[in-house]
XYZ file of C-alpha atoms in Angstrom:
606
model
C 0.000 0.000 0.000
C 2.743 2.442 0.279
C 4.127 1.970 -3.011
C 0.492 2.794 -4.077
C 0.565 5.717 -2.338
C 3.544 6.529 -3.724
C 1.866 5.818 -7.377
C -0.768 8.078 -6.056
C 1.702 11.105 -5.867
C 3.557 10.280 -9.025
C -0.049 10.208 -10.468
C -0.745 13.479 -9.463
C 2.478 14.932 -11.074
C 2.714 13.119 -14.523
C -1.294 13.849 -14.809
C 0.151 17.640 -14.899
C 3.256 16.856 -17.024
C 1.336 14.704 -19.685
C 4.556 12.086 -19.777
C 3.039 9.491 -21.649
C 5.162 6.576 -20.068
C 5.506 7.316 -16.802
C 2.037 7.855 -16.655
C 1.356 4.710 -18.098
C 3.780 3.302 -15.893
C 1.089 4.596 -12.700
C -2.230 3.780 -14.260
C -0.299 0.021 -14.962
C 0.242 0.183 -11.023
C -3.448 1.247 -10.370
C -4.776 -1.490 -12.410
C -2.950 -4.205 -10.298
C -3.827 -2.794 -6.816
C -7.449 -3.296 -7.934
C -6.939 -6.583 -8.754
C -5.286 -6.962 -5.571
C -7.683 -4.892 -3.524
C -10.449 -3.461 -5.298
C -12.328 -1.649 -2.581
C -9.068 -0.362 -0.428
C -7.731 0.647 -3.397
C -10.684 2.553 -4.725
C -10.742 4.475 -1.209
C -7.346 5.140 -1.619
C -7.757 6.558 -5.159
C -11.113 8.528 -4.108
C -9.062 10.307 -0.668
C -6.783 11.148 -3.111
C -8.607 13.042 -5.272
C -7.242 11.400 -8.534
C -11.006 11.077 -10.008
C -10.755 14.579 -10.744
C -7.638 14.086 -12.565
C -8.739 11.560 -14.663
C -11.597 14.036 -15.970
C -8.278 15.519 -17.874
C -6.993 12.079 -19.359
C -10.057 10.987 -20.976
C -8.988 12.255 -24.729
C -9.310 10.301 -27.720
C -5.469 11.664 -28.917
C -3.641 9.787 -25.554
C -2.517 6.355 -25.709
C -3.112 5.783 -21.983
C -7.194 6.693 -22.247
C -8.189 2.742 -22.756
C -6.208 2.151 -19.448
C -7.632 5.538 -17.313
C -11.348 4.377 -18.573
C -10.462 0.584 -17.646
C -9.549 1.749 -13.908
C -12.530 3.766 -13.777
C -14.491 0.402 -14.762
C -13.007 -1.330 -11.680
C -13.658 1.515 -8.981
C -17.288 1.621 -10.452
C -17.666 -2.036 -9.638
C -18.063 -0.387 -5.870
C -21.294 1.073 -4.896
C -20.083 3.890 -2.567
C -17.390 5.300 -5.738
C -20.773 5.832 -8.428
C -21.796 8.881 -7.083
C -18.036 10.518 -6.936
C -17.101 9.810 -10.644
C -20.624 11.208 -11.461
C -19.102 14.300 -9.601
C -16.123 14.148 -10.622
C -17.409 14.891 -14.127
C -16.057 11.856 -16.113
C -19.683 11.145 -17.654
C -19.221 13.829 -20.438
C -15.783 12.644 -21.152
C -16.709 9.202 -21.374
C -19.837 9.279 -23.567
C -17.158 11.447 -26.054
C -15.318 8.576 -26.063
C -18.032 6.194 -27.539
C -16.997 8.477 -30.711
C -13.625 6.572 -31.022
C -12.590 4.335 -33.693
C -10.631 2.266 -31.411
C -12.202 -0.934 -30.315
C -10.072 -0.988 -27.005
C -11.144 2.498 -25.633
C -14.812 1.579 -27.150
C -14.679 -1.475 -24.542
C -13.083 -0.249 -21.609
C -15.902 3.570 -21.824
C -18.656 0.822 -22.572
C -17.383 -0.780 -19.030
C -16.863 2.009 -16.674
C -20.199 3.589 -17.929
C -22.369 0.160 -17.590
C -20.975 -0.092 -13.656
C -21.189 3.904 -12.686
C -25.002 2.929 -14.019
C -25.840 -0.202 -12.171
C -27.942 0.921 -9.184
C -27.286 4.276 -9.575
C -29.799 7.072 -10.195
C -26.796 9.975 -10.311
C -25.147 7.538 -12.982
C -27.787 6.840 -15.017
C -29.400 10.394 -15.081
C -25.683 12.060 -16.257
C -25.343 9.089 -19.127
C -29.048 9.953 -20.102
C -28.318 13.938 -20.238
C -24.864 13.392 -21.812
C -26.690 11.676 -24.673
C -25.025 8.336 -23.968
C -27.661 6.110 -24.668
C -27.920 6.556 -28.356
C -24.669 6.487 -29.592
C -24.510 2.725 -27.792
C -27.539 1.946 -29.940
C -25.563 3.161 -33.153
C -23.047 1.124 -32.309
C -25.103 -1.785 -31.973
C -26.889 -1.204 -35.190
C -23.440 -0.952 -37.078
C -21.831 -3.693 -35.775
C -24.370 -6.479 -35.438
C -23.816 -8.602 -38.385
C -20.221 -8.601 -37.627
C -19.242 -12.171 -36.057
C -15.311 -11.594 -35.194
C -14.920 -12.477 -31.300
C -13.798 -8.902 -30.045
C -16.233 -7.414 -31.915
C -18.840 -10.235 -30.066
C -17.421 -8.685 -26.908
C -17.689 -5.209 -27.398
C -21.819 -6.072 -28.230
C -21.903 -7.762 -25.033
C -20.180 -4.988 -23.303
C -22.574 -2.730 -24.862
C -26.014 -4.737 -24.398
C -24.520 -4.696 -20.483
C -24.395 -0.870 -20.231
C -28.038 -0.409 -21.727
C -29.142 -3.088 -19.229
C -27.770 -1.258 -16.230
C -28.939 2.207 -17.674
C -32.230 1.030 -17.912
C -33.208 -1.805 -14.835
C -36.028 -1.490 -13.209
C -36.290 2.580 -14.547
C -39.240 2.397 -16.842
C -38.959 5.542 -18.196
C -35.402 5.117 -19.460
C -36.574 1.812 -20.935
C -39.382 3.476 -22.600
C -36.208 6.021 -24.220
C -33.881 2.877 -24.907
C -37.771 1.410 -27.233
C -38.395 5.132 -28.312
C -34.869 4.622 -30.378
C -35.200 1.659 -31.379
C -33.597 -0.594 -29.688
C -35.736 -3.923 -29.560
C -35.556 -4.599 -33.432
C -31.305 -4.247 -32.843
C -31.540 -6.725 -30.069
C -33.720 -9.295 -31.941
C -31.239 -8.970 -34.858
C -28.833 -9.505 -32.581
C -29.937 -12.741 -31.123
C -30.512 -14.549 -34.305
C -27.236 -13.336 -35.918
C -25.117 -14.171 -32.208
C -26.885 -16.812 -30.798
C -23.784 -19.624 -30.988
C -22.157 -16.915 -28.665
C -23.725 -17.508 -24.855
C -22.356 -14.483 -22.868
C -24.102 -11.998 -25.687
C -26.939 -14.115 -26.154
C -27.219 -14.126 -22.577
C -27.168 -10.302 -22.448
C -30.028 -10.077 -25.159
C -31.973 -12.469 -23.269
C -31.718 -10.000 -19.843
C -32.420 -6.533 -21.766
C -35.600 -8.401 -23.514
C -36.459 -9.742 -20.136
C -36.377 -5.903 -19.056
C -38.078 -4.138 -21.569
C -40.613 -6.635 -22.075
C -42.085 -5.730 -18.744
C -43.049 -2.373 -20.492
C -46.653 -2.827 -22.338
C -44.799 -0.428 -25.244
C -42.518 -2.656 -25.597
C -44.635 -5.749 -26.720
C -46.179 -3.890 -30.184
C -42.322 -3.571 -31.118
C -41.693 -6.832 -30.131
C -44.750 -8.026 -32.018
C -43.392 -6.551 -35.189
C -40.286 -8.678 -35.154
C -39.673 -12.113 -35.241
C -38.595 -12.302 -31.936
C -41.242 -15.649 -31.612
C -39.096 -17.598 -34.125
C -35.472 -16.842 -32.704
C -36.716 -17.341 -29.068
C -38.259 -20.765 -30.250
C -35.036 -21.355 -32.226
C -32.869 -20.770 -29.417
C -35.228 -22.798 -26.838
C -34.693 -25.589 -29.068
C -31.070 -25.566 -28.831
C -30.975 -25.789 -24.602
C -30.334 -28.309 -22.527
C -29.394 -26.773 -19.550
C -32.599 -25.961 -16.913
C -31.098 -22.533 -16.447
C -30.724 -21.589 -19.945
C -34.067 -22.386 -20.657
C -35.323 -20.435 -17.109
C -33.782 -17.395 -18.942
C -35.660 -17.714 -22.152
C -39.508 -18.478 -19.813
C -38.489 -15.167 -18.223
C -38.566 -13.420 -21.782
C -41.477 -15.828 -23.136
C -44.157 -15.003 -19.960
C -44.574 -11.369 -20.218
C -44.137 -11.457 -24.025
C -46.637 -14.009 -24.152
C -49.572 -11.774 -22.592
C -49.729 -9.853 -25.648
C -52.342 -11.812 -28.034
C -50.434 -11.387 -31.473
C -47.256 -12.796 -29.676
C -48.876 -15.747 -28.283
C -50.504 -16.508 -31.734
C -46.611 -15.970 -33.396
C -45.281 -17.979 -30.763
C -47.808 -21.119 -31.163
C -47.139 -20.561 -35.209
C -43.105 -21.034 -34.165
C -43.984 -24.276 -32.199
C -42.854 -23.006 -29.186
C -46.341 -25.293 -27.477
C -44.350 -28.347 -28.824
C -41.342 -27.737 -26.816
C -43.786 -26.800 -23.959
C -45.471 -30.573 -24.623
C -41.956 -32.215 -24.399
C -40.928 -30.617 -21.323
C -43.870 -31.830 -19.301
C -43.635 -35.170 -20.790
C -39.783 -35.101 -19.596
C -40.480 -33.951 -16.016
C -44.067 -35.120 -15.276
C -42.457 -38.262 -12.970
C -39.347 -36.271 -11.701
C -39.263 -35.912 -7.873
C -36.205 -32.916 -8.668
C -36.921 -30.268 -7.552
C -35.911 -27.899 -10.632
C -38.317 -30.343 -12.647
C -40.886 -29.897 -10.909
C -40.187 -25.777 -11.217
C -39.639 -26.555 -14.965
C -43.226 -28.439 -15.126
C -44.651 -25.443 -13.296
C -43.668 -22.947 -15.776
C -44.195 -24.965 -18.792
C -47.800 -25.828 -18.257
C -48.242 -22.214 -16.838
C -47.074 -20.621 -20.412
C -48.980 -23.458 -22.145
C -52.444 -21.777 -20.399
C -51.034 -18.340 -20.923
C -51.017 -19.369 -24.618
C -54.573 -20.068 -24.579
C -55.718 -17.100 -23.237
C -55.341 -15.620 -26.980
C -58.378 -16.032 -29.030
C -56.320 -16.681 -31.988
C -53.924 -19.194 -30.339
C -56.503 -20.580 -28.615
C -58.646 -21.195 -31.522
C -55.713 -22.582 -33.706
C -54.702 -24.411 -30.773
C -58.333 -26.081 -30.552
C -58.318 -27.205 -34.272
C -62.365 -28.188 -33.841
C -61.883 -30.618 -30.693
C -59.696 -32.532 -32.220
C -56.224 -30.710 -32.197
C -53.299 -32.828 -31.331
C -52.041 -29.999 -28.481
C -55.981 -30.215 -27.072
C -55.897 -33.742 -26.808
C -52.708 -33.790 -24.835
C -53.913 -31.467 -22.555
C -57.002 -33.454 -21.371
C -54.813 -36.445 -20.632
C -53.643 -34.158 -18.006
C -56.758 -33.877 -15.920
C -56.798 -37.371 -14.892
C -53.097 -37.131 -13.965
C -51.865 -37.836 -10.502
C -49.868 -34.440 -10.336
C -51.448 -31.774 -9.025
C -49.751 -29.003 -11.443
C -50.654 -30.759 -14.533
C -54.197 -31.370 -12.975
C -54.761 -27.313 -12.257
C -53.104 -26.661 -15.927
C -55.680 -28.705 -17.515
C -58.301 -27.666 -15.887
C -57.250 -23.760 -16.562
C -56.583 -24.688 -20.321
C -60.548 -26.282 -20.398
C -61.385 -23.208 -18.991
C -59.582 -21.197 -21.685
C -60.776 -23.231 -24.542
C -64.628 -22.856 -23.096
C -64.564 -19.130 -24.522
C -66.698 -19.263 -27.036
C -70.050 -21.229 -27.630
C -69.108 -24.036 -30.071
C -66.161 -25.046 -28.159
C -67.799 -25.484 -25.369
C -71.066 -27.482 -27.201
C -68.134 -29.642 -28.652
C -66.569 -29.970 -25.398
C -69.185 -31.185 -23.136
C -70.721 -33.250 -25.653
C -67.446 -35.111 -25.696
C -67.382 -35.885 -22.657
C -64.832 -32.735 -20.229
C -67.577 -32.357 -17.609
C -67.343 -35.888 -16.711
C -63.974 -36.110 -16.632
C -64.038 -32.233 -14.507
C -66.535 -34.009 -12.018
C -64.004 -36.731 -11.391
C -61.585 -34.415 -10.761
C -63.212 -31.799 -8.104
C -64.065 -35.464 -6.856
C -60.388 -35.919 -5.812
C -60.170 -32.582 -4.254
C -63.288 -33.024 -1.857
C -61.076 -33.431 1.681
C -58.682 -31.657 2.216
C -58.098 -30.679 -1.896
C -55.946 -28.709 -3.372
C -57.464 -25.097 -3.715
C -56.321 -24.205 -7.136
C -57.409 -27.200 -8.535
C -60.797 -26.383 -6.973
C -60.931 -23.007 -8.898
C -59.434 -24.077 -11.783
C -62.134 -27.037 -12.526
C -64.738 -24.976 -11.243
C -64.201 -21.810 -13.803
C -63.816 -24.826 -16.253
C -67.327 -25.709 -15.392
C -68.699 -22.576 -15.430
C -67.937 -21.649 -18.881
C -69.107 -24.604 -20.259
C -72.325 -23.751 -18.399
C -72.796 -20.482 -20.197
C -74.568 -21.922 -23.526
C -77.824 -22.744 -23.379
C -78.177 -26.099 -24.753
C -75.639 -27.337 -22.265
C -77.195 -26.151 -19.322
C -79.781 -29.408 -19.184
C -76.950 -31.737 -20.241
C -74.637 -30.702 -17.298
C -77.782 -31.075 -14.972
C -78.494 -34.495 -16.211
C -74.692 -35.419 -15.415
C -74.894 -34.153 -11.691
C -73.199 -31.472 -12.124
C -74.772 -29.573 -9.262
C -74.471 -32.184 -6.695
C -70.546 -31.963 -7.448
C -70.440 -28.760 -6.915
C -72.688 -28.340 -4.032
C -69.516 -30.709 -2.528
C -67.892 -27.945 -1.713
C -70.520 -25.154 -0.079
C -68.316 -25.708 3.238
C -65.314 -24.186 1.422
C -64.089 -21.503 3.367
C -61.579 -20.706 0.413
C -63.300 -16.946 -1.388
C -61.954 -17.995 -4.885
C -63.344 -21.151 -4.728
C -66.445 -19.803 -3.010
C -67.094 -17.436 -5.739
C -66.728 -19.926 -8.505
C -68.945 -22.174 -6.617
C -71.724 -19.680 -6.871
C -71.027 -18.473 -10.487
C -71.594 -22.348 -11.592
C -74.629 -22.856 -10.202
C -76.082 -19.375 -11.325
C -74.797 -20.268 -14.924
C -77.033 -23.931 -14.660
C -80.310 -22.397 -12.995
C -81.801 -21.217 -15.532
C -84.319 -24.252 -16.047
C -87.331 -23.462 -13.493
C -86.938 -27.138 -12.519
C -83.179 -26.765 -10.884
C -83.830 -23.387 -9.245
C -86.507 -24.784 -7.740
C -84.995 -27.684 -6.829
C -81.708 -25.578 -5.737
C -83.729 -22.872 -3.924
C -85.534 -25.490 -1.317
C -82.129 -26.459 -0.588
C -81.918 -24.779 3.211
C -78.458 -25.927 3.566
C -77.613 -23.559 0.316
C -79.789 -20.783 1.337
C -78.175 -20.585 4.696
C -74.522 -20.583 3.357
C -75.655 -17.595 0.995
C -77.354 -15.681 2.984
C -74.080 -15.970 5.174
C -71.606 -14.872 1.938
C -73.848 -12.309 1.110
C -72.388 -10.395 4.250
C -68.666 -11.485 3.133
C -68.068 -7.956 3.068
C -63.716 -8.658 2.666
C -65.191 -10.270 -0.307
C -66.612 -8.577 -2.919
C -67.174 -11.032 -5.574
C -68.114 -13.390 -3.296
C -71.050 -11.142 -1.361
C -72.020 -10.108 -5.454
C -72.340 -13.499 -6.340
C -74.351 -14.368 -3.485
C -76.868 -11.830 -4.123
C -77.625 -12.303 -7.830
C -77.914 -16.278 -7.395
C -80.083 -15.784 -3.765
C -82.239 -13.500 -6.917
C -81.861 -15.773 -9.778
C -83.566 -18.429 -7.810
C -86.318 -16.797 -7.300
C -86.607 -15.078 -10.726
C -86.374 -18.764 -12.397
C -88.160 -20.872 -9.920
C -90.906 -18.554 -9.621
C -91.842 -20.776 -6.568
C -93.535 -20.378 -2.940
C -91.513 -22.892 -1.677
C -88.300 -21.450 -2.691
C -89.229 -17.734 -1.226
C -90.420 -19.186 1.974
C -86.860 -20.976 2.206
C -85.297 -17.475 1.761
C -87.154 -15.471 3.828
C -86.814 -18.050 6.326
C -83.407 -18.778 5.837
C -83.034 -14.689 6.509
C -82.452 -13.379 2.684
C -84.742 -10.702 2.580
C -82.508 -7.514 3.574
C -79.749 -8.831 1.235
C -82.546 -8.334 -1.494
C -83.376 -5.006 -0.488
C -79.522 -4.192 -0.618
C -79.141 -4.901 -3.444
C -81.489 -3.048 -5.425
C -78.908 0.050 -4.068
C -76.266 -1.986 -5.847
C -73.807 0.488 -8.066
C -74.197 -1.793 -11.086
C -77.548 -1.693 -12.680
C -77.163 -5.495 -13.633
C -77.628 -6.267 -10.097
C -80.646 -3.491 -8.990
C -83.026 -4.844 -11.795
C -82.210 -8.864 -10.720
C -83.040 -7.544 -6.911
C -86.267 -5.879 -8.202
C -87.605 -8.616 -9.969
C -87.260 -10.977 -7.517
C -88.293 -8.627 -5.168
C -91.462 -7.899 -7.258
C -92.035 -12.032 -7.486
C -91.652 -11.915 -3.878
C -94.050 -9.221 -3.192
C -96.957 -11.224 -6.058
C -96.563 -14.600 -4.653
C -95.618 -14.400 -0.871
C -96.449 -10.945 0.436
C -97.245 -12.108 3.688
C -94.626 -14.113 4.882
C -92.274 -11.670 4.023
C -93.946 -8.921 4.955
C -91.891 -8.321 8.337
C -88.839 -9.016 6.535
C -89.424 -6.223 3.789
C -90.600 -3.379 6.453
C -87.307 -4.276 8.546
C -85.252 -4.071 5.477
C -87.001 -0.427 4.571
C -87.348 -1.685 1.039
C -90.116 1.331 0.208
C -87.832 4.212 2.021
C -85.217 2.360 -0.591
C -87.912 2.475 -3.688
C -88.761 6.268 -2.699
C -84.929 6.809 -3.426
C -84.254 5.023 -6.393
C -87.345 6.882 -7.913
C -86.092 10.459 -6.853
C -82.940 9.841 -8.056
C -82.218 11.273 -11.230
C -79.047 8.968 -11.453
C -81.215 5.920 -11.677
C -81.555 3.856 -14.256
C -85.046 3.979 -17.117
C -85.349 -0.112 -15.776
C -84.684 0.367 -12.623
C -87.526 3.225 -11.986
C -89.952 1.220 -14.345
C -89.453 -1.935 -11.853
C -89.602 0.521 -8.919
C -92.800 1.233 -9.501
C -94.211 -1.976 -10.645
C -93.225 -3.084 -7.093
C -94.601 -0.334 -5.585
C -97.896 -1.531 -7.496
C -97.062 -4.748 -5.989
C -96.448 -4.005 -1.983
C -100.385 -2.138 -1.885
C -101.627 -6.082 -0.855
C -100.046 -5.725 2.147
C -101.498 -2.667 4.791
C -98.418 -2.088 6.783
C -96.286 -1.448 4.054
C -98.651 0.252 2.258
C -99.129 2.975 4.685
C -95.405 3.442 4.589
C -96.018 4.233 0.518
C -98.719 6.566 1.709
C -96.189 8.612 4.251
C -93.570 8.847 2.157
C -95.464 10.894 -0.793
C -94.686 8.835 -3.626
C -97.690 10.638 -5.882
C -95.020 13.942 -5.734
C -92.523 11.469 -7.136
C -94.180 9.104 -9.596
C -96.226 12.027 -11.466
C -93.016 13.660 -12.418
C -92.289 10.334 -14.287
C -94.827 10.644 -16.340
C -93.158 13.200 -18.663
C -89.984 10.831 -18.803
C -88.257 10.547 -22.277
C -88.449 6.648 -21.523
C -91.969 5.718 -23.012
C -92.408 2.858 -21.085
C -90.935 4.379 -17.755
C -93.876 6.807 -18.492
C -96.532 4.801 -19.042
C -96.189 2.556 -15.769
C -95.768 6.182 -13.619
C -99.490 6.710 -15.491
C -100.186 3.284 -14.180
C -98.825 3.483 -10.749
C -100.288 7.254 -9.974
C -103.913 5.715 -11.213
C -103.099 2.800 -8.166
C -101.885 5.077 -5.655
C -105.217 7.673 -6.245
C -107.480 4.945 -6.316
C -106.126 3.251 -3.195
C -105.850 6.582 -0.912
């Protein structure tokens, strides 16, 4: 250490003097204390104040200016020295460097600007201001079909720097795609890719900017699907191929991506790796399963992709993935079930689907999962069954199977997600009067809904309650099944949700409040005056805000609620004439008519 002080002071001197080889002499010293020490060294060189000097040596005429910016690499690789060469103005000097012809300077300023970046806000703000950024993408653009190994390096050297100007800073990433650089960097890959370190670069800038959603329409424009395929092909090695599922999974959420990336083949590669690692107890196979069969659903989440991927019902790919529902592994169980679900988007999939057979095989699987299941399997099969529910004609088919009785399995669930798909299933099959009916005498259910409906953590789940505790009565029209719910204590959820903020929901809660009111006035009676359903009419009807449907259903249960005297004499209090004659200038014809209809009632009754 004393001969680098020493060095230090002789530094200091020759910096002045310009003496070409003594000072190449020092900054040959400097350079093997940092390999020696890097971080006393560094401190030695800050407390010094030889930074500054170096300002002065960065010039594209000296001979020693690859050596000054290769030092300045090394200190950088410390955190606490970033923030000193960013003050100690060498930015502006080094981003004139990335001018130079010669390859060796070029490598060395590419260095010691890529580590004063990483982590560093002060770095990366000077590089951006000193215009850095784009003369690294020129130089990428010139030399990218060259194949000679220094030029190789200097690309990797390069690719580095943009990665640590950009990590985790979305708007320089949005600069680094405003300039172009994504098209470079897929050029890149397919003209380097027998080179790892630079491939390996490109693969952790895509990774980067492919987190940005402007990122994925340039990335859709290139054939970044094919060379990522290409190069998946090629790997053996599980963490090679974890690198390339880190580009493919955010690239893969855009839809014209996912179709590209089916039309490269990539699902085939997907295919072999489960095959390979479906009976592996490793652990990084079972990590490699995971992701695999996670992209494969991603995939399907494309219209396009999906469709392709469907071929009619009798697509090689869709095939495969049905042998993985009966499977013993709990991954490729929840896959399948998510890719059904994925493939049940439209109505003639989902005809083809249950007609062969999936609901069956669905059934057997939530079977499994009964005690003690797995939870995402639960979901998973359960949104499967639910979109398969949605067209008509296989409502009654899915009945007939049992479908209900599989699902009513799991009403003790006290898993939300899997409560909320629960409910969405059975309000997707209830549309025959027969099963609501049958459904709606069910106390067991009624109890467990009127429950969820106050799951107030739970949005979807207390939503969901409400509209099927509705739907039951709206498609049963039966006694029996309001006398279950005002029994079971469903009454004031009814009446709350005719405030609901989504129309949808206020019109489902009026009509079954209205069916209510027509068919079992009196046994609900109580329940109604407790819930202050007409205080709750007399605002949705002076509300401006409200709906044309939802003030024409208002009234018609206004109509309804004069069979009963108590409640009636609340309609009386609350001046409802004042209210419903002003609706009988609505713009809404039929909104008009019934506040005709409903003032005529009201006179005639007072």
């Amino acid at each position: 250490m004393d001969n680098l002080s020493d060095t230090l002071k002789k530094l200091k001197i020759t910096a002045t003097d310009r003496t070409e080889d003594c000072l190449e002499g020092c900054l040959d010293c400097l350079l093997q204390a940092l390999a020696q020490n890097n971080t006393e060294t560094s401190e030695k060189i800050q407390g010094n104040g030889i930074l500054q000097l170096f300002a002065n040596l960065l010039t594209p005429q000296s001979s020693c200016t690859a050596k000054v910016a290769n030092i300045i690499a090394e200190v950088a690789k410390n955190e606490f020295m970033r923030v000193p060469c960013v003050d100690a103005g060498l930015i502006s000097p080094l981003v004139q460097l990335l001018n130079s012809k010669d390859q060796e300077v070029l490598l060395q300023t590419g260095r010691a600007l890529g580590n004063i970046c990483y982590d560093s806000h002060e770095g990366r703000s000077a590089v951006d201001q000193a215009g850095g950024a784009q003369i690294v993408i020129d130089h990428l653009r010139s030399l990218c079909s060259i194949t000679d190994p220094a030029s190789e390096k200097l690309l990797t050297v390069f690719c580095g720097m943009l990665m640590n100007y950009s990590n985790e800073n979305d708007s320089l990433q949005a600069q680094l795609i405003n300039m172009g650089v994504i098209p470079t960097l897929v050029k890149l890959l397919g003209i380097h890719c027998h080179n790892a370190a630079l491939t390996e670069m490109c693969l952790v800038a895509f990774g980067n900017l492919a987190e940005l959603e402007s990122s994925k329409e340039q990335f859709a424009s290139t054939n970044i699907a094919e060379e990522l395929v290409k190069l998946f092909k090629k790997q053996i090695e599980h963490d090679k191929r974890e690198m390339i599922f880190e580009v493919l999974a955010p690239l893969a959420e855009n839809d014209a991506i996912k179709l590209q990336l089916v039309e490269a083949g990539l699902v085939e590669c997907l295919l072999e790796i489960v095959q390979q690692t479906v009976d592996s107890d490793k652990e990084d196979d079972a990590a490699e399963l995971k992701t695999a069969s996670d992209l494969m659903v991603l995939l399907l989440l494309g219209d396009e992709s999906m469709q392709k991927l469907f071929e009619g019902g009798k697509g090689s790919v869709f095939q495969r993935v049905l042998s993985w529902i009966p499977s013993n592994n709990h991954q490729l169980q929840l896959a399948g079930a998510l890719a059904i679900a994925n493939f049940a988007r439209n109505d003639g999939n989902c005809i083809h689907m249950v007609d062969s057979g999936i609901v069956e095989k669905l059934m057997d699987l939530l079977d499994r999962h009964v005690e003690d299941g797995n939870v995402t399997v639960q979901h998973a099969a359960l949104s499967a069954l639910r979109n398969l529910a949605i067209p008509v004609v296989n409502k009654a088919k899915m009945l007939s199977a049992g479908v209900t009785e599989t699902v009513l399995k799991f009403l003790k669930s006290e898993m939300p997600p899997v409560q909320f798909k629960l409910l969405g299933t059975l309000r997707m099959l209830i549309d025959a009067q027969e099963a609501a009916e049958q459904l709606g005498k069910n106390a067991k259910l009624v109890e467990r809904l009127v429950e969820w409906c106050e799951a107030k953590d739970h949005a979807g789940v207390m939503g969901e309650s409400n509209r099927l505790l509705s739907a039951l009565i709206r498609h049963s029209k039966s006694k029996d099944v309001i006398k279950t719910i005002v029994q079971g204590g469903g009454i004031k959820h009814l009446v709350t949700m005719a405030t609901s903020e989504h129309v949808i929901m206020q019109n489902e809660a009026l009509v079954a409040l209205a069916l209510i009111a027509a068919l079992e006035l009196g046994s609900a009676e109580k329940d109604l005056e407790s819930a202050k359903l007409v205080q709750t009419l007399h605002r949705l009807l002076a509300d401006e805000r409200s709906a044309p449907e939802i003030k024409y259903n208002s009234m018609v249960l206004i109509c309804a609620l004069m069979g009963s005297e108590s409640l009636y004499k609340e309609v009386q209090d609350l001046a409802f004439l004042d209210v419903v004659s002003k609706l009988r200038s609505h713009e809404n014809k039929s909104v008009a008519q019934q506040a005709s209809l409903t003032e005529q009632r009201l006179t005639v009754e007072s």
